[in-house]
GROMACS .gro file of C-alpha atoms in nm:
model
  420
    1UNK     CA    1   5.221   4.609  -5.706
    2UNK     CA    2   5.077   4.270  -5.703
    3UNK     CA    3   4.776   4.233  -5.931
    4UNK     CA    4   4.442   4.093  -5.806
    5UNK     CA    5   4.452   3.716  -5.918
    6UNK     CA    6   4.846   3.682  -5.815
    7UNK     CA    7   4.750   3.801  -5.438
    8UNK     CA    8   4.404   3.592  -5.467
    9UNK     CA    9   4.690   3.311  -5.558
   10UNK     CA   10   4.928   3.398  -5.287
   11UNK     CA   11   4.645   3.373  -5.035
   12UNK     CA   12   4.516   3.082  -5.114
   13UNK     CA   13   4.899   2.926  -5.112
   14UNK     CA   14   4.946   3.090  -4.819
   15UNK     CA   15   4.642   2.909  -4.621
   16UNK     CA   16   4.655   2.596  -4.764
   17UNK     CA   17   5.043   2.574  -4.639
   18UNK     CA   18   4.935   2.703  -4.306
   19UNK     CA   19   4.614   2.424  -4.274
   20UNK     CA   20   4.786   2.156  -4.399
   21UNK     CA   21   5.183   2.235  -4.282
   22UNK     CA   22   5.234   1.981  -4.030
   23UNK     CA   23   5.104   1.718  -4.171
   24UNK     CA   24   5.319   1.803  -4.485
   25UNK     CA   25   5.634   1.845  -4.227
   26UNK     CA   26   5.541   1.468  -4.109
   27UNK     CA   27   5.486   1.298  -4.439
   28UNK     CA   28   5.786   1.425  -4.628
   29UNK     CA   29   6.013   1.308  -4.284
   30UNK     CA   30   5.828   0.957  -4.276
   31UNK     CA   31   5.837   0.935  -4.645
   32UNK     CA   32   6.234   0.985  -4.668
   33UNK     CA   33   6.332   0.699  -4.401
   34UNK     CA   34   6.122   0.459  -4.645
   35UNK     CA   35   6.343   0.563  -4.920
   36UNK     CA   36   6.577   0.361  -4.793
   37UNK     CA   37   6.435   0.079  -4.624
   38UNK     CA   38   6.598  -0.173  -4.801
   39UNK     CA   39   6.943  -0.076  -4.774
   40UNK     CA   40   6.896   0.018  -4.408
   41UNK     CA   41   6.740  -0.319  -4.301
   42UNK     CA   42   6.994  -0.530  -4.452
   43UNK     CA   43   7.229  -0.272  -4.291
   44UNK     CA   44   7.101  -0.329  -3.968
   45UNK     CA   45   7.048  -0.716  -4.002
   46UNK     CA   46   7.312  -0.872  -4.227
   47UNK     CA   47   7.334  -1.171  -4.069
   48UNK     CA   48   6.988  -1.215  -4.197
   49UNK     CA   49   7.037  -1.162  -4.568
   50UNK     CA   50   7.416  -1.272  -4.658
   51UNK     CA   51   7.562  -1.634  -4.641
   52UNK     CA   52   7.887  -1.704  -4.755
   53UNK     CA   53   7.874  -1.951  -5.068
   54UNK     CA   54   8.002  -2.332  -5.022
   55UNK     CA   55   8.176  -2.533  -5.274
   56UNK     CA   56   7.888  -2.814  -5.190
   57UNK     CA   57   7.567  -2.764  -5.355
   58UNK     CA   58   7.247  -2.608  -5.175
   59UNK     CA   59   7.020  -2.793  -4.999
   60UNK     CA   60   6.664  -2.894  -5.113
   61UNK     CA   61   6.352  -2.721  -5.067
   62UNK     CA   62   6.253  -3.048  -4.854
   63UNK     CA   63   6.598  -3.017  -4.644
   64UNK     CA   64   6.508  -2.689  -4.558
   65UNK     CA   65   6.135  -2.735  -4.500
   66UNK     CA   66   6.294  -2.998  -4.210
   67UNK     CA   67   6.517  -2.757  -4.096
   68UNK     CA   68   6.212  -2.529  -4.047
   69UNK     CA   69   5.963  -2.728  -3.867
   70UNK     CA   70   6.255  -2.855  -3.654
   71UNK     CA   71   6.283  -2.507  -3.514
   72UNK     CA   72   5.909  -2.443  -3.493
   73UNK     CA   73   5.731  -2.801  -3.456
   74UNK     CA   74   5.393  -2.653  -3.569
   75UNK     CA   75   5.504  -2.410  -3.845
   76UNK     CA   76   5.342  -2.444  -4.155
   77UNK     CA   77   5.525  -2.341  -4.481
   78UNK     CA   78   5.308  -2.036  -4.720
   79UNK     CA   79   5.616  -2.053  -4.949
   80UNK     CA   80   5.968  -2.000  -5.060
   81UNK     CA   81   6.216  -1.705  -5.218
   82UNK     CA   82   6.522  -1.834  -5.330
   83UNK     CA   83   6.786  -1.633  -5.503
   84UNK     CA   84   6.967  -1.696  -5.791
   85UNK     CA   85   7.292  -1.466  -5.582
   86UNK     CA   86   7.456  -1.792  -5.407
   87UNK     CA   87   7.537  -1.519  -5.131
   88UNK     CA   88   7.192  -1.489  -5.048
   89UNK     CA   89   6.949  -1.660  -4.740
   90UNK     CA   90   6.609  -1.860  -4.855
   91UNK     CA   91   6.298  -1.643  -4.774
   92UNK     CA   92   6.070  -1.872  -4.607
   93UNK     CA   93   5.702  -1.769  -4.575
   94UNK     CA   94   5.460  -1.956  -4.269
   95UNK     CA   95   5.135  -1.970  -4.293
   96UNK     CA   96   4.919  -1.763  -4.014
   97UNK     CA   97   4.816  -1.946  -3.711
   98UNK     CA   98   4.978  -2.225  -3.525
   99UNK     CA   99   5.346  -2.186  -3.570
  100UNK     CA  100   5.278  -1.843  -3.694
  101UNK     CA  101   5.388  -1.700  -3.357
  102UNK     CA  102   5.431  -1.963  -3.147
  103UNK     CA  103   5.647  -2.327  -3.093
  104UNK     CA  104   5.998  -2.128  -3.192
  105UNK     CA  105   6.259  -2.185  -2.958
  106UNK     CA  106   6.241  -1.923  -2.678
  107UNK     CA  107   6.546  -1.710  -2.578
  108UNK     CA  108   6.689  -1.714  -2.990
  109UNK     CA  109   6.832  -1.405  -3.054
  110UNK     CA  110   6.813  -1.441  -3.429
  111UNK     CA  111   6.456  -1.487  -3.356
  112UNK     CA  112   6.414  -1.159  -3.246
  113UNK     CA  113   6.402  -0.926  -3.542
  114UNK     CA  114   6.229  -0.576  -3.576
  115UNK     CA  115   6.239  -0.522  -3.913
  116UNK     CA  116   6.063  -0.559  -4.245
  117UNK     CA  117   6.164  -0.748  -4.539
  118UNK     CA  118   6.356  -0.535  -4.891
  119UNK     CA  119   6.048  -0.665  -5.040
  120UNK     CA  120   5.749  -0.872  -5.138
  121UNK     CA  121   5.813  -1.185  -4.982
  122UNK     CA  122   5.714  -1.508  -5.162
  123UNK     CA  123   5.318  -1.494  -5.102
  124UNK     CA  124   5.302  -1.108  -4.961
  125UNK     CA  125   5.111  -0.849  -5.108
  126UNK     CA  126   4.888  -0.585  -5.086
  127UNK     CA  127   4.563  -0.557  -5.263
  128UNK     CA  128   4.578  -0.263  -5.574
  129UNK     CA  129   4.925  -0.241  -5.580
  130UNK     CA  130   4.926  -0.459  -5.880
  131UNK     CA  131   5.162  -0.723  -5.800
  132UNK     CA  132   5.136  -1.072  -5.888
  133UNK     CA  133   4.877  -1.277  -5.682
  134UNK     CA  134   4.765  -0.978  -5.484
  135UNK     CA  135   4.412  -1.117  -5.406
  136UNK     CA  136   4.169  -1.112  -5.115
  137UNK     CA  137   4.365  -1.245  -4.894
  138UNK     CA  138   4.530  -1.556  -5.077
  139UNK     CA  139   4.880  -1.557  -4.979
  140UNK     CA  140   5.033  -1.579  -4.647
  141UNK     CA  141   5.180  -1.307  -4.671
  142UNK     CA  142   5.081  -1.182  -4.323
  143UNK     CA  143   5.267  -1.441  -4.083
  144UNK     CA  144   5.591  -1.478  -3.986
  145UNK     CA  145   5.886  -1.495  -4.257
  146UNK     CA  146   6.247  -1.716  -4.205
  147UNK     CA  147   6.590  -1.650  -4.313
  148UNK     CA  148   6.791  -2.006  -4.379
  149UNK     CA  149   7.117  -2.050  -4.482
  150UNK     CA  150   7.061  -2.273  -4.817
  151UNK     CA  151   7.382  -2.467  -4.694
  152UNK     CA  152   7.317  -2.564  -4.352
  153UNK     CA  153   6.965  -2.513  -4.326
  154UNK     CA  154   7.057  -2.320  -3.994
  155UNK     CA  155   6.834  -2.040  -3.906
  156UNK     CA  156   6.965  -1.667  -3.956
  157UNK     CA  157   6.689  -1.494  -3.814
  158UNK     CA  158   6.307  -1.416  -3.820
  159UNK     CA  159   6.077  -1.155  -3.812
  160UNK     CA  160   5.668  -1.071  -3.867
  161UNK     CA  161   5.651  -0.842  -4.124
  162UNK     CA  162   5.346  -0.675  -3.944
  163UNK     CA  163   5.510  -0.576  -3.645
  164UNK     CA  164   5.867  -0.389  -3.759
  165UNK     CA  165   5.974  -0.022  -3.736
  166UNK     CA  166   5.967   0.021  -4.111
  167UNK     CA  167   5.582  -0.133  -4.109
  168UNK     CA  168   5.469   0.077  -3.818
  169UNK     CA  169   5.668   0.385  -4.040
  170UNK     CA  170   5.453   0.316  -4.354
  171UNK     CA  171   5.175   0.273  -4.167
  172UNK     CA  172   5.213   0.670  -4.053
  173UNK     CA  173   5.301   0.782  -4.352
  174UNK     CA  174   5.001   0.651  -4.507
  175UNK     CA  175   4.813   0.716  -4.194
  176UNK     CA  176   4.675   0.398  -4.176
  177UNK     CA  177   4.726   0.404  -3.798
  178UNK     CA  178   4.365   0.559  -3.798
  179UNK     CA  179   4.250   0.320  -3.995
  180UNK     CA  180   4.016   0.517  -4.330
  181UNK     CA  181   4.004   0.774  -4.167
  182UNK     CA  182   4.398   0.865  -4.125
  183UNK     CA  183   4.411   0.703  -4.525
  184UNK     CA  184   4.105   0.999  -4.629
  185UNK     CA  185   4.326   1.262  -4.443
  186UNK     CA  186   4.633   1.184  -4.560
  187UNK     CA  187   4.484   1.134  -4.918
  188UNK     CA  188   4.326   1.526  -4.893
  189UNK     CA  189   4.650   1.657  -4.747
  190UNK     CA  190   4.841   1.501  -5.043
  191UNK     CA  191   4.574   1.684  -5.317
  192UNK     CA  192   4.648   1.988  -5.117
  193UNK     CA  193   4.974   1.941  -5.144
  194UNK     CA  194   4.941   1.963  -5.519
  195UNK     CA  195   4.759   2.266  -5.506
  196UNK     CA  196   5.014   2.431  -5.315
  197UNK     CA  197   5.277   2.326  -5.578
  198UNK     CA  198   5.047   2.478  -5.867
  199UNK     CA  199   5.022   2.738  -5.683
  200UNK     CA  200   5.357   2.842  -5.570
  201UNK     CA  201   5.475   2.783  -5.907
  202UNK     CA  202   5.294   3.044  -6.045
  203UNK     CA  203   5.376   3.267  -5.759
  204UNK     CA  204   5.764   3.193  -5.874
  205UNK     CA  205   5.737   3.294  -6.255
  206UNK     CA  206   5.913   3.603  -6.285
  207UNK     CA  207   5.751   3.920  -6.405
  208UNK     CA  208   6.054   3.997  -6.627
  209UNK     CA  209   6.282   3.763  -6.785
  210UNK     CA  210   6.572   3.982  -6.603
  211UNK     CA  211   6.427   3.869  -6.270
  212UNK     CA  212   6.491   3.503  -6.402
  213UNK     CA  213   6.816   3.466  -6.240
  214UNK     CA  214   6.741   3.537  -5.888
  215UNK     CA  215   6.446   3.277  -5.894
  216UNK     CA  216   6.723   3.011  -5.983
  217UNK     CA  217   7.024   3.122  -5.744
  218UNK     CA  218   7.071   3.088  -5.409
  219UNK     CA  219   7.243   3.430  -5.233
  220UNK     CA  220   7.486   3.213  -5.005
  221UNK     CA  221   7.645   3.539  -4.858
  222UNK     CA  222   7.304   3.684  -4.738
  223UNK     CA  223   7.164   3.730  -4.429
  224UNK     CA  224   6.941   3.452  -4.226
  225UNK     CA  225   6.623   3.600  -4.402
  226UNK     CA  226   6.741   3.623  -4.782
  227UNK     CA  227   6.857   3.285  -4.718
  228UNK     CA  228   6.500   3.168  -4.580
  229UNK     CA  229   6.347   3.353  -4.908
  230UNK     CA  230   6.585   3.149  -5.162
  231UNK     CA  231   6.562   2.840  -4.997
  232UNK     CA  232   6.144   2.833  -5.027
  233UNK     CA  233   6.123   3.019  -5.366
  234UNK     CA  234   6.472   2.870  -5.553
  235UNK     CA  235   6.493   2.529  -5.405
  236UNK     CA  236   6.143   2.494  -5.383
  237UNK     CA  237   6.094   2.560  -5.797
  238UNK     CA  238   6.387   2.302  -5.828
  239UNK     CA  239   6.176   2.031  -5.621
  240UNK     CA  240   5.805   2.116  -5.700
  241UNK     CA  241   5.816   1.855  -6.039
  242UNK     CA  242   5.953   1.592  -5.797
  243UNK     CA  243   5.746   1.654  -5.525
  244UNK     CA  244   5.429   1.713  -5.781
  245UNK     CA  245   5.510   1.345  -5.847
  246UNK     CA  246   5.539   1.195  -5.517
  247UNK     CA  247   5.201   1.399  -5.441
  248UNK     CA  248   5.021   1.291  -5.722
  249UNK     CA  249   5.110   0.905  -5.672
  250UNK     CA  250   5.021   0.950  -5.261
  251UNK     CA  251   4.684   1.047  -5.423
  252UNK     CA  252   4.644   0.724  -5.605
  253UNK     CA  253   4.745   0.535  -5.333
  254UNK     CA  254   4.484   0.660  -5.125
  255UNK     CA  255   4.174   0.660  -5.336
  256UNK     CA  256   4.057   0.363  -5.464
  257UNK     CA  257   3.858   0.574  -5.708
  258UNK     CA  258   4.180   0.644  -5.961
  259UNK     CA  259   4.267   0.336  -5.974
  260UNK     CA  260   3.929   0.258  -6.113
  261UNK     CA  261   3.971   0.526  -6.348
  262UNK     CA  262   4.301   0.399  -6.444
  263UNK     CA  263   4.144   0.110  -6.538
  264UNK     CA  264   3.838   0.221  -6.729
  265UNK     CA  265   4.072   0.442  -6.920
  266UNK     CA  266   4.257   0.161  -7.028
  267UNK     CA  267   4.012  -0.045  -7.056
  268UNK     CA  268   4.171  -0.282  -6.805
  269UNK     CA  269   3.968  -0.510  -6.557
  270UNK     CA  270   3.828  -0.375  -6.281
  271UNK     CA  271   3.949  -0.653  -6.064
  272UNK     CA  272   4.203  -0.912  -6.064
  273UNK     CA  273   4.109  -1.285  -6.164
  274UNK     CA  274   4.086  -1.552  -5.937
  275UNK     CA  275   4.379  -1.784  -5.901
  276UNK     CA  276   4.308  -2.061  -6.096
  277UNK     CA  277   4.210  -2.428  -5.917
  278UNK     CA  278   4.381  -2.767  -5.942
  279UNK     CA  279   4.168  -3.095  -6.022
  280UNK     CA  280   4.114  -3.263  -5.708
  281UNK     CA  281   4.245  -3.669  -5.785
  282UNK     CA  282   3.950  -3.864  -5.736
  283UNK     CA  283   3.997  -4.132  -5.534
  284UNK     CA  284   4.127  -4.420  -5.694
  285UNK     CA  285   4.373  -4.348  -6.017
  286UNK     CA  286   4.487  -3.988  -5.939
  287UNK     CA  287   4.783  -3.889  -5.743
  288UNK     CA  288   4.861  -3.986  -5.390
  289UNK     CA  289   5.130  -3.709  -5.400
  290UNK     CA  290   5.143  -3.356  -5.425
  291UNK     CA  291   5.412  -3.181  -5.623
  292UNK     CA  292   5.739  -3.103  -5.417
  293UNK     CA  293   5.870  -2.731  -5.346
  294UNK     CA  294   6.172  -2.877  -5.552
  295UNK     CA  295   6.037  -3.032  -5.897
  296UNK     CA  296   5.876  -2.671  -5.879
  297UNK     CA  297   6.160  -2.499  -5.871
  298UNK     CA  298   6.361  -2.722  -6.086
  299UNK     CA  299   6.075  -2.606  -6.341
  300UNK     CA  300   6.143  -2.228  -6.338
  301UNK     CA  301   6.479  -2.241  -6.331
  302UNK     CA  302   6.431  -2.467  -6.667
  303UNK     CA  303   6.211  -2.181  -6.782
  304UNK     CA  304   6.400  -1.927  -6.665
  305UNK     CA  305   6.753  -1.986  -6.607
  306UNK     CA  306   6.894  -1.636  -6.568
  307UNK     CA  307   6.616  -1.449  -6.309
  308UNK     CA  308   6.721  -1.287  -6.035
  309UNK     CA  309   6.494  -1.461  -5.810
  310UNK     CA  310   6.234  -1.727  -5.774
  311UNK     CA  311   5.886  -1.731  -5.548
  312UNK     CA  312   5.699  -2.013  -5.472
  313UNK     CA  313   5.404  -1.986  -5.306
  314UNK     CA  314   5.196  -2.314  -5.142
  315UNK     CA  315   4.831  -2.329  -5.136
  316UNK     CA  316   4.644  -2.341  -4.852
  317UNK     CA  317   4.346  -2.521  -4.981
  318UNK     CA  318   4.295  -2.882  -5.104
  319UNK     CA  319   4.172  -2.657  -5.467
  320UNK     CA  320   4.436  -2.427  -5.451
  321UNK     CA  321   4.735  -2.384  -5.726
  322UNK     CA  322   5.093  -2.334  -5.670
  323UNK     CA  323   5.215  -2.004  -5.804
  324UNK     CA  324   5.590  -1.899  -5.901
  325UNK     CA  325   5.693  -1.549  -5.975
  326UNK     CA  326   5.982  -1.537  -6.154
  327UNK     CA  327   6.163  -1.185  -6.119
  328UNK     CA  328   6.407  -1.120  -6.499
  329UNK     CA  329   6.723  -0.919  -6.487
  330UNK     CA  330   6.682  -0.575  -6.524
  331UNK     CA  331   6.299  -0.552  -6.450
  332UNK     CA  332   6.165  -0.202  -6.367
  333UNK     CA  333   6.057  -0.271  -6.023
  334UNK     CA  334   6.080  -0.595  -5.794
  335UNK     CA  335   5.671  -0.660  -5.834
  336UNK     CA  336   5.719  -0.661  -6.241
  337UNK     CA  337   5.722  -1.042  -6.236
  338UNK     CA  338   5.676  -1.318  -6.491
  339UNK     CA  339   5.403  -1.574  -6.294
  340UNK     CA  340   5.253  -1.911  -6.345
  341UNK     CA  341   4.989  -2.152  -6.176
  342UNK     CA  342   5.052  -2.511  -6.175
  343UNK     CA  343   4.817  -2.763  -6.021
  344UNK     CA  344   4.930  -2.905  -5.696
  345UNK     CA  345   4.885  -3.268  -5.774
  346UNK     CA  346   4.961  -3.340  -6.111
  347UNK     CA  347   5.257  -3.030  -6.176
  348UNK     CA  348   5.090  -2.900  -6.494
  349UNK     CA  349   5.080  -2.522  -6.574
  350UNK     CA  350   4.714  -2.411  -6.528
  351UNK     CA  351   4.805  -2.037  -6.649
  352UNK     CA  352   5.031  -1.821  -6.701
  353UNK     CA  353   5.093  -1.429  -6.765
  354UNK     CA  354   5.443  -1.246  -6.842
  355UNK     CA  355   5.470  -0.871  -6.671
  356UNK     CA  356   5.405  -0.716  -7.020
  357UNK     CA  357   5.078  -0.927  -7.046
  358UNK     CA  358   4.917  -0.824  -6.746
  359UNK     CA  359   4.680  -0.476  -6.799
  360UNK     CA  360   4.756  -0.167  -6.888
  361UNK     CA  361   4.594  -0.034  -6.561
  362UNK     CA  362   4.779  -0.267  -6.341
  363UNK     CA  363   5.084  -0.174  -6.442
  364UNK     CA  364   5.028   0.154  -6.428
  365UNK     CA  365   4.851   0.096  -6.075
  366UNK     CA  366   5.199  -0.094  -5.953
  367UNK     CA  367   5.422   0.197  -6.033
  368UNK     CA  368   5.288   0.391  -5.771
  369UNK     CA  369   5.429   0.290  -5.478
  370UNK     CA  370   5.792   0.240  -5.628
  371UNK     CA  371   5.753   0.531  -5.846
  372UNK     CA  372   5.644   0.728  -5.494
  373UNK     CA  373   5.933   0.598  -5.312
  374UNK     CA  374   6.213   0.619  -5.519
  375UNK     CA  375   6.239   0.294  -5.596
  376UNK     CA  376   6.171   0.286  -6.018
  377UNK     CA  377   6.594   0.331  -6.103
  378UNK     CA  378   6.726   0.170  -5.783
  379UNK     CA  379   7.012   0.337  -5.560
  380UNK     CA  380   7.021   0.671  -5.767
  381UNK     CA  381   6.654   0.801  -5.769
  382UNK     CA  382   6.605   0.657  -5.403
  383UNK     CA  383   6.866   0.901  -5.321
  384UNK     CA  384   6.677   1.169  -5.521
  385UNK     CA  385   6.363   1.086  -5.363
  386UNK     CA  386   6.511   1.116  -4.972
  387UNK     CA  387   6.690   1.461  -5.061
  388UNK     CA  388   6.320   1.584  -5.225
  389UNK     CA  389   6.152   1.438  -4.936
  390UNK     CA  390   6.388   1.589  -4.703
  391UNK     CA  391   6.346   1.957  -4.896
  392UNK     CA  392   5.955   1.869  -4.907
  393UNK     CA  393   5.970   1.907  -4.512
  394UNK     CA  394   6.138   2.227  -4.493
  395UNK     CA  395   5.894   2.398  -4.730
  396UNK     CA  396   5.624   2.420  -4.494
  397UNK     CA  397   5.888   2.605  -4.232
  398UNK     CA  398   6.053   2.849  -4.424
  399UNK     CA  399   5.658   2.948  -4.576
  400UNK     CA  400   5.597   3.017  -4.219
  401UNK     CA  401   5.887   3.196  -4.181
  402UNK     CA  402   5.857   3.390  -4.464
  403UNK     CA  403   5.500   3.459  -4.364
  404UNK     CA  404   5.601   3.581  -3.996
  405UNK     CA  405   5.847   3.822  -4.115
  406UNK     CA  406   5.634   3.993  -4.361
  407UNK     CA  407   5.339   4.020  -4.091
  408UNK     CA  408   5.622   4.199  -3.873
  409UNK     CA  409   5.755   4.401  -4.095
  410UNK     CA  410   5.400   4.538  -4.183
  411UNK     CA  411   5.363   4.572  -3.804
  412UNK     CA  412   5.695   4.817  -3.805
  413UNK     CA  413   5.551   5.071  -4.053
  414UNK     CA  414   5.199   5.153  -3.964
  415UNK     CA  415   5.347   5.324  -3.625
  416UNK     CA  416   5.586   5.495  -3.891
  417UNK     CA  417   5.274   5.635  -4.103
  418UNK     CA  418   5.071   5.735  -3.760
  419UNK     CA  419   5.376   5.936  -3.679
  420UNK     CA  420   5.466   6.140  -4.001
   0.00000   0.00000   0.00000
């Protein structure tokens, strides 16, 4: 017989699965196509992404740049991602507004794309997720981004990273459809989700250590129902530290309040510094000549001659600095960037801050989303993280289940007892 606090337990599993089971259902679904959104956009679009390498060198960032604003006559450049793979297109980043959308040759197919970029692109982010540069609203992050072939300059393709099928998927998985609302519900669904883990976990600890084995093994040879059982209480135990994980990294993502927390724990700045400014050349004896895209990038590769990648990104303002994220073989995730400011007219380094300089709490704060997705070890724990999410959804369905045959097998025995 069940003691007191285990049924009090078992209830309140039991309800919160039942309140919060579809939106569970939905996340874990959504969730698992993200896992892979990476490999299934350059899937989808390789023509985008690969190049095949020429025995001439690449074109300049200034042979490209014409190549650009040849195909959209008003398009202003935000700012560049070139890759050190020689297989690999040139991210190019425009600025919002005129040439954002329009001037781009009409009936392109290449221009046509639905689909997000692998990654941060050279001046996108989001703001908390503790990337490099992720301000209010400094980079240009949010217009349109071109694919050129570094060889040609020719075109590959073009998308807005605001209006894809993997954008409009992370937007319902983080239910930012409805705005803070749908972020506050999806936030309380994911605490309740960690309740329900607690929760069932206790429910699965055996009484006896001879009951051990059956909590761990699936019956394969049973019928439909012992099969339901094992695959909520057995597989279920083998997810619940994965899915604890996921759930307790949805949480900070959706409260701004942990983050904060994070960071007075730490002892980390509550808010990211200002990009630094560049000395405006008065107007006699100062520079009549901003610094090119290309002495830039001649610079990091100098500094760093073996990174994986390189992102400029061009200020917008007559005071603003040019920043370059340099992403280092091997780093943990694609925001854990080396960065540095240079002033636009004179090409000196204003700042500068390595990934193991920046704050405790920000890097803590910029594991979440790649930590939630999968994405901390590359192809192996995204694969772990779609299989969890895909188990995640089924949990809520066989609980049900499970919760339907009991109420009609209770049904079936009370007739029984009136009779005898």
């Amino acid at each position: 017989m069940k003691s007191p606090v285990k049924r009090f337990i078992r209830n309140i599993h039991l309800y919160l699965g039942l309140a919060s089971g579809l939106v569970i259902v939905f996340v874990c679904l959504t969730g698992s196509i993200l896992a892979f959104e990476k490999e299934l956009e350059q899937a989808w679009h390789p023509e985008r992404y690969a190049v095949a390498p020429a025995t001439t060198p690449a074109l300049s960032l200034a042979q490209l740049t014409a190549a650009v604003q040849a195909y959209k006559p008003k398009a202003k450049i935000g700012g560049f991602k070139v890759y050190a793979d020689p297989a690999r297109s040139v991210e190019v980043s425009l600025a919002g507004g005129p040439g954002g959308k329009e001037g781009g040759p009409k009936g392109n197919p290449s221009g046509k794309g639905n689909a997000r970029a692998e990654g941060p692109g050279p001046a996108a982010g989001k703001p908390g997720e503790g990337g490099p540069g992720k301000g209010k609203g400094k980079g240009d992050g949010g217009g349109p981004r071109l694919y050129v072939n570094p060889y040609t300059g020719a075109i590959l393709g073009e998308i807005n990273p605001r209006d894809n099928f993997f954008h409009t998927v992370e937007q319902l998985h983080r239910g930012l459809v409805a705005g803070k609302i749908g972020k506050l519900v999806m936030g309380v669904s994911a605490s309740i989700f960690l309740f329900i883990l607690g929760t069932g976990l206790v429910l699965w600890w055996p009484a006896a250590r001879k009951a051990l084995t059956s909590r761990l093994t699936v019956k394969w040879g049973s019928g439909w129902k012992r099969l339901n059982h094992d695959f909520h209480i057995v597989l279920g135990f083998y997810a619940s530290l994965f899915l604890f994980v996921m759930a307790l990294t949805g949480v900070g993502m959706s409260f701004d309040w942990v983050g904060q927390t994070i960071n007075r724990v730490t002892n980390s700045p509550l808010k990211r510094p200002e990009p630094p400014v560049s000395a405006v050349p008065a107007a006699a004896g100062g520079p009549t000549a901003k610094v090119g895209a290309d002495a830039v990038l001649a610079l990091a590769r100098q500094q760093a001659p073996n990174a994986e990648s390189y992102s400029l990104q061009l200020p917008k303002e007559p005071t603003g600095s040019i920043r370059v994220a340099v992403l280092s073989p091997g780093a943990i995730t694609e925001n854990a960037t080396d960065e540095v400011y240079l002033d636009q007219y004179y090409g000196q380094v204003i700042s500068g801050q390595t990934y193991a300089q920046r704050p405790v709490g920000q890097r803590i704060r910029g594991l979440f989303k790649p930590v939630h997705t999968g994405a901390i070890g590359g192809l192996p724990t995204k694969i772990l993280a779609f299989v969890i999410a895909l188990l995640g959804a089924t949990f809520p369905v066989t609980g049900t289940i499970m919760w339907l045959n009991r109420i009609r097998k209770k049904g079936k025995k009370q007739p029984e007892l009136q009779a005898a």
